[in-house]
Short mmCIF file of C-alpha atoms in Angstrom, two decimals:
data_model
loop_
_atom_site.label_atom_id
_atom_site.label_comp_id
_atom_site.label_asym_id
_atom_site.label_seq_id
_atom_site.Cartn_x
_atom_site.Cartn_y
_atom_site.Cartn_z
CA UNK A 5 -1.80 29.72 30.96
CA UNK A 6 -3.27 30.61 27.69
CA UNK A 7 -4.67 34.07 26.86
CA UNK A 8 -6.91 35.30 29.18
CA UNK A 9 -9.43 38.67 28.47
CA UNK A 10 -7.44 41.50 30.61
CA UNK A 11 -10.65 43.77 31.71
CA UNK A 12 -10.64 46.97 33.49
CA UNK A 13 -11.47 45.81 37.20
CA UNK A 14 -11.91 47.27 40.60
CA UNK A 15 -10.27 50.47 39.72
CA UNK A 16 -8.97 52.24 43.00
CA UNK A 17 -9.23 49.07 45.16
CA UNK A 18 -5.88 48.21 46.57
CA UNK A 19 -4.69 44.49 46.14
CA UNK A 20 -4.97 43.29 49.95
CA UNK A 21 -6.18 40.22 51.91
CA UNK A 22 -7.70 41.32 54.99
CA UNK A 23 -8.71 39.68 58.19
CA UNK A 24 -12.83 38.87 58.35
CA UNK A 25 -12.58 39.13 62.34
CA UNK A 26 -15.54 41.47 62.74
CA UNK A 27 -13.01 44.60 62.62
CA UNK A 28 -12.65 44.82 59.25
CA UNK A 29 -14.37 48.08 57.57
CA UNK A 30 -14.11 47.52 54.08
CA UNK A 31 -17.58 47.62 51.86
CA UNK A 32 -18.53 44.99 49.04
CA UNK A 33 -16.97 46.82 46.22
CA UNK A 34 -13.30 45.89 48.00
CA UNK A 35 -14.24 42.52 49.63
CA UNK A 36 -17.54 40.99 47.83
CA UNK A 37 -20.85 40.25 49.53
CA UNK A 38 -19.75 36.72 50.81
CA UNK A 39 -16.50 37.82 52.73
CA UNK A 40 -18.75 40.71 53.77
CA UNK A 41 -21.30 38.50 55.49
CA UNK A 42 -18.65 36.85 56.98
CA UNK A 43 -16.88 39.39 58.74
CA UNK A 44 -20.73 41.41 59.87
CA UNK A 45 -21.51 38.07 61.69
CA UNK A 46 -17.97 37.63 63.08
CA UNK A 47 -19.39 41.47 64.31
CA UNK A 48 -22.56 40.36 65.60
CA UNK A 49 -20.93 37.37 67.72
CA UNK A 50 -22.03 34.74 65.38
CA UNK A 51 -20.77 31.40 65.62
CA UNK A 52 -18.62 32.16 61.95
CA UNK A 53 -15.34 29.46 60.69
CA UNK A 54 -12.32 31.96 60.54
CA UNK A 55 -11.56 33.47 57.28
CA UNK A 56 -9.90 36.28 55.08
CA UNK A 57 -10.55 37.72 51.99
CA UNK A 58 -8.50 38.25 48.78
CA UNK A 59 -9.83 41.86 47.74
CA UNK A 60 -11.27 42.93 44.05
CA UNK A 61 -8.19 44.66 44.12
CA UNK A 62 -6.48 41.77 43.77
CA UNK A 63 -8.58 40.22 41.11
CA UNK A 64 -7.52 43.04 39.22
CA UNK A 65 -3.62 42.17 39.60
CA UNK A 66 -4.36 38.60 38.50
CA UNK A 67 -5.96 39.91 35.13
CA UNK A 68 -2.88 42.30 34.99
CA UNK A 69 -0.80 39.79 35.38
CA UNK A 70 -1.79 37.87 32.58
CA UNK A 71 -4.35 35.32 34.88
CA UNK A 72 -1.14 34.44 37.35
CA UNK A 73 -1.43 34.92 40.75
CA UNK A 74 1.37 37.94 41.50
CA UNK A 75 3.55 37.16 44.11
CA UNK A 76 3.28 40.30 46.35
CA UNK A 77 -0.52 39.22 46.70
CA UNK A 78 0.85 35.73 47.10
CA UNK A 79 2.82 36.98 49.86
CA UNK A 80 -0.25 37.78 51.58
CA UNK A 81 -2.29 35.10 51.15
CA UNK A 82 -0.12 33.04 52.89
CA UNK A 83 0.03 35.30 56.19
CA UNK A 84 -3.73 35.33 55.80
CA UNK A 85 -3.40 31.64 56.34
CA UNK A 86 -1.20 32.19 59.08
CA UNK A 87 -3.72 33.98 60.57
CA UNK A 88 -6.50 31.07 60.19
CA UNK A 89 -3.94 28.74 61.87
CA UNK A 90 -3.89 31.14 64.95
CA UNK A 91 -7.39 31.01 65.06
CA UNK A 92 -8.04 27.28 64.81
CA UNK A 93 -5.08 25.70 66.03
CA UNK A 94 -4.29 23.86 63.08
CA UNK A 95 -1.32 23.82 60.66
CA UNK A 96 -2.13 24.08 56.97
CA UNK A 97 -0.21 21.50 54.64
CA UNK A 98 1.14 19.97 57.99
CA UNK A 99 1.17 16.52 59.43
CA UNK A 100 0.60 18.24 62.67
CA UNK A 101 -3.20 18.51 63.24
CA UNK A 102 -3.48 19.50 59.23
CA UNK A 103 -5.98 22.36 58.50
CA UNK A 104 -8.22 22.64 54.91
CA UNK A 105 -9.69 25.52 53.83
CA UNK A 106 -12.60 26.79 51.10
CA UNK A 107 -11.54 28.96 48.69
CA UNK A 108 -14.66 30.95 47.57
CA UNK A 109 -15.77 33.42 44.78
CA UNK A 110 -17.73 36.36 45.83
CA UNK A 111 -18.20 39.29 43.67
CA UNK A 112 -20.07 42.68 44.93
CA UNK A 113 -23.19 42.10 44.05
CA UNK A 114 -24.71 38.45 44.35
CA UNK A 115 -24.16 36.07 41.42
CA UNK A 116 -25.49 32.82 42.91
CA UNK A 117 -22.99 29.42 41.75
CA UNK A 118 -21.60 31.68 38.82
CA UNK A 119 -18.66 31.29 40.02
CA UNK A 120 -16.29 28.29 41.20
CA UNK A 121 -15.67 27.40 44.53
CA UNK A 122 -13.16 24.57 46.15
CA UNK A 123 -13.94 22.48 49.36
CA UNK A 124 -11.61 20.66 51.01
CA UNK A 125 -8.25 22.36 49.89
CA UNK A 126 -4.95 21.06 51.55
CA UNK A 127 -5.63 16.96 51.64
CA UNK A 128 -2.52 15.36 50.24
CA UNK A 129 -1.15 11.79 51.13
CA UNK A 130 0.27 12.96 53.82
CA UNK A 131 -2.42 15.48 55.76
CA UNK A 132 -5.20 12.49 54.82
CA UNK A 133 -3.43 10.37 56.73
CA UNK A 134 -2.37 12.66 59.69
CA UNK A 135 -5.99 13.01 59.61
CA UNK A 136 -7.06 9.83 59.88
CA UNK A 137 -4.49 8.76 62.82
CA UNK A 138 -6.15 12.38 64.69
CA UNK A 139 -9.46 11.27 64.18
CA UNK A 140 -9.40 7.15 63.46
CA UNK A 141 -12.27 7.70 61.08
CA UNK A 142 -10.85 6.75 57.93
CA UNK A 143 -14.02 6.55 55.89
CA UNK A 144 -14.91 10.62 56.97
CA UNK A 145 -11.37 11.38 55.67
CA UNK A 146 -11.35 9.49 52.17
CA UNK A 147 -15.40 10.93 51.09
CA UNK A 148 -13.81 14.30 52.09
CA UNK A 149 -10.63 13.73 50.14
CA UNK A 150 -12.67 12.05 47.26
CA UNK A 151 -15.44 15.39 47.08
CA UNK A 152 -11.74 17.59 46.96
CA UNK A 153 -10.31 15.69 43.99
CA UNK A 154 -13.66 15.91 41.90
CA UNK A 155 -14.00 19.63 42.51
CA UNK A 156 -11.03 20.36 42.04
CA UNK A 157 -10.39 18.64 38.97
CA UNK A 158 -13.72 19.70 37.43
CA UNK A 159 -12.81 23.86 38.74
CA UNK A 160 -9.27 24.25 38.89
CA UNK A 161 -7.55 21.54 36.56
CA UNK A 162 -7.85 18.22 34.91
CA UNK A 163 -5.60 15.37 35.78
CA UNK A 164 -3.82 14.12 39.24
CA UNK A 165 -4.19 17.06 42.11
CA UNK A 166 -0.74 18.26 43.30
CA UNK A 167 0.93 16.68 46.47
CA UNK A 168 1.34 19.71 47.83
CA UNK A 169 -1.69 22.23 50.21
CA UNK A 170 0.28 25.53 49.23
CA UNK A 171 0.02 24.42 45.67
CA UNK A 172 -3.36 23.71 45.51
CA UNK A 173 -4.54 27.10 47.10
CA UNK A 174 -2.46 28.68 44.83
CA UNK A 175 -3.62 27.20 41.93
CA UNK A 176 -7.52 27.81 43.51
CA UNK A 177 -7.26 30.70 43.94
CA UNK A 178 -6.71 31.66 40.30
CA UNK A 179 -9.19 29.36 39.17
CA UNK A 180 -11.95 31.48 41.15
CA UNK A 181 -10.19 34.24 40.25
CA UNK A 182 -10.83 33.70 36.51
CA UNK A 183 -14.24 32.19 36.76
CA UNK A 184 -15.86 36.06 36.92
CA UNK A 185 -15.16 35.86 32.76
CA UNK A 186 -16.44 32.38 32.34
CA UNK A 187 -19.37 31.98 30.07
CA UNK A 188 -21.85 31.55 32.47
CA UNK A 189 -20.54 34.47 34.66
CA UNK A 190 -20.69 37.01 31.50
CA UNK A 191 -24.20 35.60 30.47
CA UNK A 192 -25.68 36.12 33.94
CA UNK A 193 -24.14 39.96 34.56
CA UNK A 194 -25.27 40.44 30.84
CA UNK A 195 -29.26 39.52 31.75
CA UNK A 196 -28.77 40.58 35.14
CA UNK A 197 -27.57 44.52 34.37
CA UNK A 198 -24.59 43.59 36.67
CA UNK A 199 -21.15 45.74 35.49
CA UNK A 200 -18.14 43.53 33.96
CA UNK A 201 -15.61 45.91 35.36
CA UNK A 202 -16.61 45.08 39.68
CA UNK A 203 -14.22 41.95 39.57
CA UNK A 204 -14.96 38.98 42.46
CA UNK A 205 -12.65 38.77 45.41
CA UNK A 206 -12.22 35.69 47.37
CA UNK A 207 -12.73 34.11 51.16
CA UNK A 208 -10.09 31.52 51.85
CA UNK A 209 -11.87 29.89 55.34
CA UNK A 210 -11.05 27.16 57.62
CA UNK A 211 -13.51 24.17 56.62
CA UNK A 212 -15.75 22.94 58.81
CA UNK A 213 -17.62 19.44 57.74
CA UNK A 214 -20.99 18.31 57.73
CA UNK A 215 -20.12 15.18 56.44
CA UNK A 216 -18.25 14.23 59.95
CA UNK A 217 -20.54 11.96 61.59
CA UNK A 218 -24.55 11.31 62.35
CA UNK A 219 -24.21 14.64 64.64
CA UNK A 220 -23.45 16.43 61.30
CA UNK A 221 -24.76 17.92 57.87
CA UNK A 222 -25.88 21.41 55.91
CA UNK A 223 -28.59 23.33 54.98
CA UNK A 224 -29.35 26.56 53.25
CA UNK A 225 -32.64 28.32 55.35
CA UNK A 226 -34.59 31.91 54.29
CA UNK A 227 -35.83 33.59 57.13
CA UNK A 228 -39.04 33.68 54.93
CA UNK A 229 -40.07 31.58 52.60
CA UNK A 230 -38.95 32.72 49.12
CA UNK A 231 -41.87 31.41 46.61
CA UNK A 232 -44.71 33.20 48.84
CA UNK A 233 -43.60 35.72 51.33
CA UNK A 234 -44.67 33.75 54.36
CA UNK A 235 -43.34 34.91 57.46
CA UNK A 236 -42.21 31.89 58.97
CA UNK A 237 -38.09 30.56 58.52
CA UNK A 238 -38.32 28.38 55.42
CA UNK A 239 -35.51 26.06 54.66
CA UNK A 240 -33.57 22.49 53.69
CA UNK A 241 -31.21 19.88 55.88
CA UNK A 242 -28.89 17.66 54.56
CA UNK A 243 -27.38 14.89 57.22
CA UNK A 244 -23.48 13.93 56.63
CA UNK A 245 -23.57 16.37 53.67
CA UNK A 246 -21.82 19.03 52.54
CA UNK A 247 -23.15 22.39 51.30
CA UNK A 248 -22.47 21.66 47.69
CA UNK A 249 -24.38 18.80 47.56
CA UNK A 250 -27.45 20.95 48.92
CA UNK A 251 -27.22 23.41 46.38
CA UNK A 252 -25.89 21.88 43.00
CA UNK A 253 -29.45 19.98 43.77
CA UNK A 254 -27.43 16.42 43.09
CA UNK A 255 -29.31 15.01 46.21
CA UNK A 256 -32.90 16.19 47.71
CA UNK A 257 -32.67 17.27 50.75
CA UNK A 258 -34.88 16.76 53.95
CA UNK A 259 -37.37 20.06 54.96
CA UNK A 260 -35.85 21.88 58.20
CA UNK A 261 -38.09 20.53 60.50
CA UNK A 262 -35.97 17.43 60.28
CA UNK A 263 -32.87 19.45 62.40
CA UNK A 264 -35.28 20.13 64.80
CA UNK A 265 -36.20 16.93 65.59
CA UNK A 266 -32.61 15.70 65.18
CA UNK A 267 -30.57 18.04 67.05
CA UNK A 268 -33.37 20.63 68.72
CA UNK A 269 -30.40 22.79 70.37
CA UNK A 270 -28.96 23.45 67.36
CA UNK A 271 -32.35 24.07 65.21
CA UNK A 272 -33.14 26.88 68.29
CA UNK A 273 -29.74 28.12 68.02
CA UNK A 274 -29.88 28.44 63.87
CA UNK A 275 -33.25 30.09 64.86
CA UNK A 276 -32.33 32.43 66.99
CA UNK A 277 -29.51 33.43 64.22
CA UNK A 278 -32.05 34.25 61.75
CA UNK A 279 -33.60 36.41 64.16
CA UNK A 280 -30.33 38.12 64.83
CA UNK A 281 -29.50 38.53 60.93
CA UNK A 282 -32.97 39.74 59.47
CA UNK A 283 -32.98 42.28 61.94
CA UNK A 284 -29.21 43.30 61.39
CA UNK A 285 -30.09 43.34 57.53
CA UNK A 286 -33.80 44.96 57.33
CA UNK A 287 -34.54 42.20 54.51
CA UNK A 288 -35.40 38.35 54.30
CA UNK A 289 -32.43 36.39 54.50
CA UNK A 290 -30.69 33.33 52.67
CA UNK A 291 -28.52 31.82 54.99
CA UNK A 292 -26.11 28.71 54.55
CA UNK A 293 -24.65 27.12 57.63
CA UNK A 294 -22.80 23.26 58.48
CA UNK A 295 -23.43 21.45 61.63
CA UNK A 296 -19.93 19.65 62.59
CA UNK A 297 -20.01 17.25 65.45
CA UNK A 298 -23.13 19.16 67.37
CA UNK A 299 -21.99 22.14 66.80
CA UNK A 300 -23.84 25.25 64.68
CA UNK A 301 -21.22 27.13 62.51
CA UNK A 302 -22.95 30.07 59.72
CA UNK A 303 -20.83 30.20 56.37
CA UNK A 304 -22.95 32.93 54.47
CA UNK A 305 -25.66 35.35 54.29
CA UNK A 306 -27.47 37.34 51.81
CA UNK A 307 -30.62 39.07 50.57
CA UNK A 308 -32.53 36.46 49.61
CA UNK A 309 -33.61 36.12 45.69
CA UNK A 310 -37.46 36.07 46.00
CA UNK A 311 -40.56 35.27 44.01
CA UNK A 312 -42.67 38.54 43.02
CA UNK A 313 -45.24 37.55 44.80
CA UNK A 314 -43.12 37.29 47.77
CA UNK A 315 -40.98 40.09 47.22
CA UNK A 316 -44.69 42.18 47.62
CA UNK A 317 -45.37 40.75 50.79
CA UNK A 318 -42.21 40.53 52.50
CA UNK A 319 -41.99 44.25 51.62
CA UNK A 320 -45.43 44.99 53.46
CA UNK A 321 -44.73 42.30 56.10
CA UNK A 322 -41.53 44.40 56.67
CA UNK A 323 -43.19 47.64 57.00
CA UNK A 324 -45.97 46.40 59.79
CA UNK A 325 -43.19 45.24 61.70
CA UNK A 326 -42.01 48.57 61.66
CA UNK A 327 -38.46 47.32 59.90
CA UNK A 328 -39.11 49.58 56.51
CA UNK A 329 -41.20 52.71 55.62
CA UNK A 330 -43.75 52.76 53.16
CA UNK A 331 -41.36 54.38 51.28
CA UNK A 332 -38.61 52.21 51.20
CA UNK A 333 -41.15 48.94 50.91
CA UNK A 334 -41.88 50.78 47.47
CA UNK A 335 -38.62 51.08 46.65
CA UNK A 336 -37.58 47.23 47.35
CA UNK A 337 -39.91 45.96 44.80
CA UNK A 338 -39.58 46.58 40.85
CA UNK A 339 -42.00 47.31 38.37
CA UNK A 340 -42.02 44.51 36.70
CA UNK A 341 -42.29 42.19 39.94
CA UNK A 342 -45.45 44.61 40.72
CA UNK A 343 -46.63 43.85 37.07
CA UNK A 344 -45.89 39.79 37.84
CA UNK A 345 -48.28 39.87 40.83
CA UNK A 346 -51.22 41.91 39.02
CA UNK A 347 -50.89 39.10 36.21
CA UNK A 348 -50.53 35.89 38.27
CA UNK A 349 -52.60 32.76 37.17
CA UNK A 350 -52.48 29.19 38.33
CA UNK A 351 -53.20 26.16 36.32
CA UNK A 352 -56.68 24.33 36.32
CA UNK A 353 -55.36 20.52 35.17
CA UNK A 354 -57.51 18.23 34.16
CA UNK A 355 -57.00 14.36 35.41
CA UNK A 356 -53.17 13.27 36.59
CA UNK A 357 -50.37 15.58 36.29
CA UNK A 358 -47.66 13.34 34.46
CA UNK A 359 -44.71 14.85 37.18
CA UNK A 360 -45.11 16.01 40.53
CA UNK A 361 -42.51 18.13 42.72
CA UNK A 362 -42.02 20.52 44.92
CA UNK A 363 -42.94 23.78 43.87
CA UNK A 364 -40.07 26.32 43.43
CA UNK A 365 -41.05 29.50 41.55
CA UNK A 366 -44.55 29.65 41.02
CA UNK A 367 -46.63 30.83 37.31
CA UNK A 368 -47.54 28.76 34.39
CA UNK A 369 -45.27 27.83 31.30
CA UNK A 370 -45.90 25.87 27.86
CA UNK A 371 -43.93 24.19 25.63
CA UNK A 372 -42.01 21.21 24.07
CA UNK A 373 -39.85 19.23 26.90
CA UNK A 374 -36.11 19.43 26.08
CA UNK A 375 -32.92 18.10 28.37
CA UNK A 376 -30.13 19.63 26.55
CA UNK A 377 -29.46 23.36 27.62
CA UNK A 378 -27.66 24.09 24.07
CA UNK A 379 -31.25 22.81 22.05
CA UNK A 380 -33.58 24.60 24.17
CA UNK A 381 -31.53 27.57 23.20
CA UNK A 382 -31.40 26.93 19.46
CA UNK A 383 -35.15 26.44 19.49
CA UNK A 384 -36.59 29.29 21.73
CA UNK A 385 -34.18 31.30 19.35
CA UNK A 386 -36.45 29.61 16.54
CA UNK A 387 -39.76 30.99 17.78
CA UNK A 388 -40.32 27.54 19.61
CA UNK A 389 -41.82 27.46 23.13
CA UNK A 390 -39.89 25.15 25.12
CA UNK A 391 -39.64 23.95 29.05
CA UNK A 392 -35.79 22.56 30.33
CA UNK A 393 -36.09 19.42 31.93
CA UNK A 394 -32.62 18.41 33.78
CA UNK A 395 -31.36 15.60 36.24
CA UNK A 396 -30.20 18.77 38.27
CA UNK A 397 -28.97 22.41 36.76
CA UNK A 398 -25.77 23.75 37.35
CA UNK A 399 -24.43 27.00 36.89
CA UNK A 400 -23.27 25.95 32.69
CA UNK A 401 -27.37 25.42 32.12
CA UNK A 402 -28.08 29.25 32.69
CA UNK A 403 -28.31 29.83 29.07
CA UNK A 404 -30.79 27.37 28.71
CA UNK A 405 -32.88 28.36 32.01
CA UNK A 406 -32.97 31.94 30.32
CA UNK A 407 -34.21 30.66 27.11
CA UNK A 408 -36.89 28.24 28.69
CA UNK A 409 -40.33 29.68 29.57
CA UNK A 410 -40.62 26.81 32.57
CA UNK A 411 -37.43 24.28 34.30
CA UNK A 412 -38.39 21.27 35.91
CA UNK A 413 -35.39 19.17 37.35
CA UNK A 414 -35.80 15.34 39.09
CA UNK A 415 -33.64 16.15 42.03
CA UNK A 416 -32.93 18.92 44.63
CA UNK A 417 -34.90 21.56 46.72
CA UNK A 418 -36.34 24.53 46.99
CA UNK A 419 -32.98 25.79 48.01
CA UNK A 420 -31.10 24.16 44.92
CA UNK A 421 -29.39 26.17 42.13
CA UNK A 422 -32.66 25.32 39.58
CA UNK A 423 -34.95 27.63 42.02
CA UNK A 424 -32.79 29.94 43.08
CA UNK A 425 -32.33 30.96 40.08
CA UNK A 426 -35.76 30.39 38.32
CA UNK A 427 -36.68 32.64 41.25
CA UNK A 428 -34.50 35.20 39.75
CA UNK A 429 -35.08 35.29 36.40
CA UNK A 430 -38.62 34.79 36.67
CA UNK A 431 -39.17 31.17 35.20
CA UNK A 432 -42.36 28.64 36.55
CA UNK A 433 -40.04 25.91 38.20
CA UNK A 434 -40.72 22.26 39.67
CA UNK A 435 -38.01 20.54 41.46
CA UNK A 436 -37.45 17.44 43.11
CA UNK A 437 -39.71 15.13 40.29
CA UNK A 438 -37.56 11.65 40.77
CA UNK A 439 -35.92 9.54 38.87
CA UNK A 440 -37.00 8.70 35.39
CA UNK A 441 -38.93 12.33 34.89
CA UNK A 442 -36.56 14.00 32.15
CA UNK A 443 -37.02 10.33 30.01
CA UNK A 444 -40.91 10.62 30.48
CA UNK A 445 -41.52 13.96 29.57
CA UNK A 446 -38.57 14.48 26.75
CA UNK A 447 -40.24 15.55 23.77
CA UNK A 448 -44.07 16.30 24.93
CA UNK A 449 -45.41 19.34 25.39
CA UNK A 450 -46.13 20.37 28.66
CA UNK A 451 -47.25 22.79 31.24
CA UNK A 452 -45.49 23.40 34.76
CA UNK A 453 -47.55 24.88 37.03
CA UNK A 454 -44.86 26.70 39.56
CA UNK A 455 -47.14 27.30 42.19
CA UNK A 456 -48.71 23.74 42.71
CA UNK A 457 -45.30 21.76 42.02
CA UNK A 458 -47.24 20.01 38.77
CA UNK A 459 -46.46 19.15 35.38
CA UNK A 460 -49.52 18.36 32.91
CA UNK A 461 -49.64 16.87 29.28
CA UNK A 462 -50.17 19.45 26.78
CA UNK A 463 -51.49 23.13 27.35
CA UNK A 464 -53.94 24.14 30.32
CA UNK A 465 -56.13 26.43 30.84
CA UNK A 466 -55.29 29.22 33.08
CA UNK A 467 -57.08 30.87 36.05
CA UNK A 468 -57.10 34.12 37.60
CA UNK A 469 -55.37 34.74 40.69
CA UNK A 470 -57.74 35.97 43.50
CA UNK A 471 -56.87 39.40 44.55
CA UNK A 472 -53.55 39.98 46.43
CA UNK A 473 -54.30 42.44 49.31
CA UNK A 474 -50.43 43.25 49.79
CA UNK A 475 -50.56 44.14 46.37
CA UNK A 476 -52.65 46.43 47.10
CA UNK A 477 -51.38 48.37 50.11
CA UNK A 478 -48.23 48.40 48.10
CA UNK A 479 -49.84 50.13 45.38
CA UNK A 480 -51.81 52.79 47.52
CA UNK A 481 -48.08 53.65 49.12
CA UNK A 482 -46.89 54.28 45.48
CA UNK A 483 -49.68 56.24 44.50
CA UNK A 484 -49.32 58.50 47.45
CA UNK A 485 -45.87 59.22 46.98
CA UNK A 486 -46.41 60.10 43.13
#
């Protein structure tokens, strides 16, 4: 491998992979916020694939050993697999009811798709085909094999994919490893305030597949919805998909209400989850979970990244419910989310928009339409307003999102990557356009208009918001405990 940064990581974390079986009593600083999640829902009797995590620690061994894997971790890994074959019955690398496994960032504090992930891991000639003569469904087992060669090829390494599972993970799990110093992982701790030194560990899990058969797919949900606070589950389904697909915002996905009319035991079962996990983590929740064959199965949750707007009301929501204090409500929202809210304005268009999507962080935003993340830098670094306009973002576009004032993208959801992360940083987004919208609007300027899901020619004229009354209360809590 060529000469990789050597940062000061996880100091005092030992180099361990643990068991996420619900026993496991290590914080986020050791074991990230993803394996984390894992192993509190394994605790709370959650339907949850079986996993282990690589520790920080051990992300700190790789960069001391020069970005290699170092065979005492190594070691480990592979009775942490041992493990996951206990657990599911399967045999990783084997021709004997062959297992695959994820292999998934997850640093200590959330850095949502700034990091790499691997689906899949563990097909080879000779597992696909065990596969196929277990299951007789040829075509499930070559679109899962064909998703594992492109990500792997576009995360871990160009060229053919070794023949071999334990080669693979290996190889995986250094790739995820050293995405925390990609480009894209240093530019979003740098904007974020997030430390370099925290390192990501990583969840190897058993896979489970939503793209197994009509009784199968993915979806992210929020126990609220994220752009206004609502109290009421918001949240995307994907049939015969895989999460990736949902998020990387390739494909639009369906609203939720489609699982319920699909498969309505498993939409009451997902709902009664999101109970369960709100409550266990006194905040709104963003949840990812797979239906297999029927069958509910939760991958991840998280606080959920949240408009301002929403971030006020959840807060209040929160404390009527008798979840948070008045106190702590203050506390959970920033200043400059507070200032967002008192300066809120929506768009008053004139005639036809000239794009129309699906509204994904809401406030107005001017300028001149580029499609390449790399110009819309160069030119907001020029003084020059400018809105991205993208098939889809992915996690290399951040630099561009930052330097945007607006994103619109022609595919994906309000759970893709684009407004995620526009909700994050605070950036009017559209999503979900169609076809042909980044050739139509390339070069014009343009308003987006975040809260109605509209893009209009030129500059419009903006409007005050009406007055907010959880903006309010929230205010009258700060100003008492001044």
């Amino acid at each position: 491998m060529a000469t990789i940064d050597r940062p000061a990581i996880a100091a005092g974390i030992t180099a361990d992979v643990v068991r996420l079986d619900g026993s496991c009593d290590l914080d986020r600083a050791a074991i990230g916020g993803k394996a984390w999640s894992v192993n509190a829902m394994r605790a709370l009797g959650l339907p949850v694939p079986p996993a282990v995590a690589l520790t920080t620690g051990c992300c700190a061994a790789f960069y001391a050993a020069d970005g290699t894997v170092p065979d005492d971790v190594w070691e480990q890994v592979r009775r942490g697999v041992a493990f996951l074959e206990e657990e599911t019955g399967r045999s990783f690398g084997s021709t004997e009811r062959p297992l695959l496994v994820s292999v998934r960032s997850g640093a200590p504090v959330s850095m949502p798709g700034m990091m790499d992930t691997v689906l899949n891991l563990g097909l080879t000639d000779a597992t696909a085909a065990a596969l196929v003569a277990e299951s007789g469904d040829e075509a499930h087992v070559a679109d899962t094999r064909e998703r594992f060669v492109r990500q792997y090829q576009e995360t871990v390494a160009e060229g053919p994919v070794p023949d071999d599972a334990w080669a693979q993970l290996r190889a995986a799990v250094a790739a995820v490893f050293g995405s925390w110093q990609s480009a894209r992982a240093q530019t979003y701790r740098r904007t974020q305030g997030i430390a370099d030194d925290l390192g990501t560990a990583v969840t190897v899990q058993a896979m489970v597949f939503g793209n197994l058969d009509d009784h199968s797919g993915t979806g992210v949900l929020f126990s609220r919805d994220p752009s206004t606070g609502e109290p009421a589950p918001f949240g995307e389904w994907l049939a015969r998909g895989q999460g990736e697909d949902v998020v990387s915002g390739r494909v639009t996905p369906q609203p939720l209400a489609m699982l319920a009319e699909q498969m309505p035991a498993v939409h009451a079962d997902l709902m009664k989850a999101t109970a369960t996990l709100e409550e266990s983590g006194r905040d709104v929740q963003d949840i990812e979970f797979t239906v297999e064959g029927g069958r509910l199965w939760l991958l991840q949750t998280r606080s959920a990244k949240r408009t301002a707007a929403a971030a006020v009301r959840i807060a209040v929501d929160l404390v009527d419910e008798g979840v948070l204090t008045p106190a702590e409500a203050v506390a959970q929202v920033s200043a400059e989310q507070l200032q967002a809210v008192v300066e809120a304005a929506s768009g008053a268009g004139v005639g036809t928009p000239v794009a129309t999507g699906e509204s994904a962080c809401p406030g107005l935003a001017y300028g001149v339409a580029v499609a390449d993340p790399d110009e819309a830098e160069e030119r907001a670094e020029a003084g020059e307003d400018v809105i991205l306009v993208r098939s889809a973002t992915s996690p290399d576009d951040l630099h561009g999102m930052l330097a945007a004032n607006g994103i619109v993208t022609e595919y994906g959801g309000a759970t893709s990557h684009a407004a995620v992360v526009s909700r994050e940083i605070a950036r009017p987004c559209v999503v979900g356009c169609g076809a042909g919208t980044v050739e139509s609007l390339v070069g014009r300027e343009i308003t987006v208009d975040g809260a109605t899901g509209q893009v209009w020619e030129g500059r419009i004229e903006s409007v005050a918001a009406e007055e907010n009354p959880y903006l309010a209360r929230l205010q009258a809590w700060a100003a008492e405990a001044e």
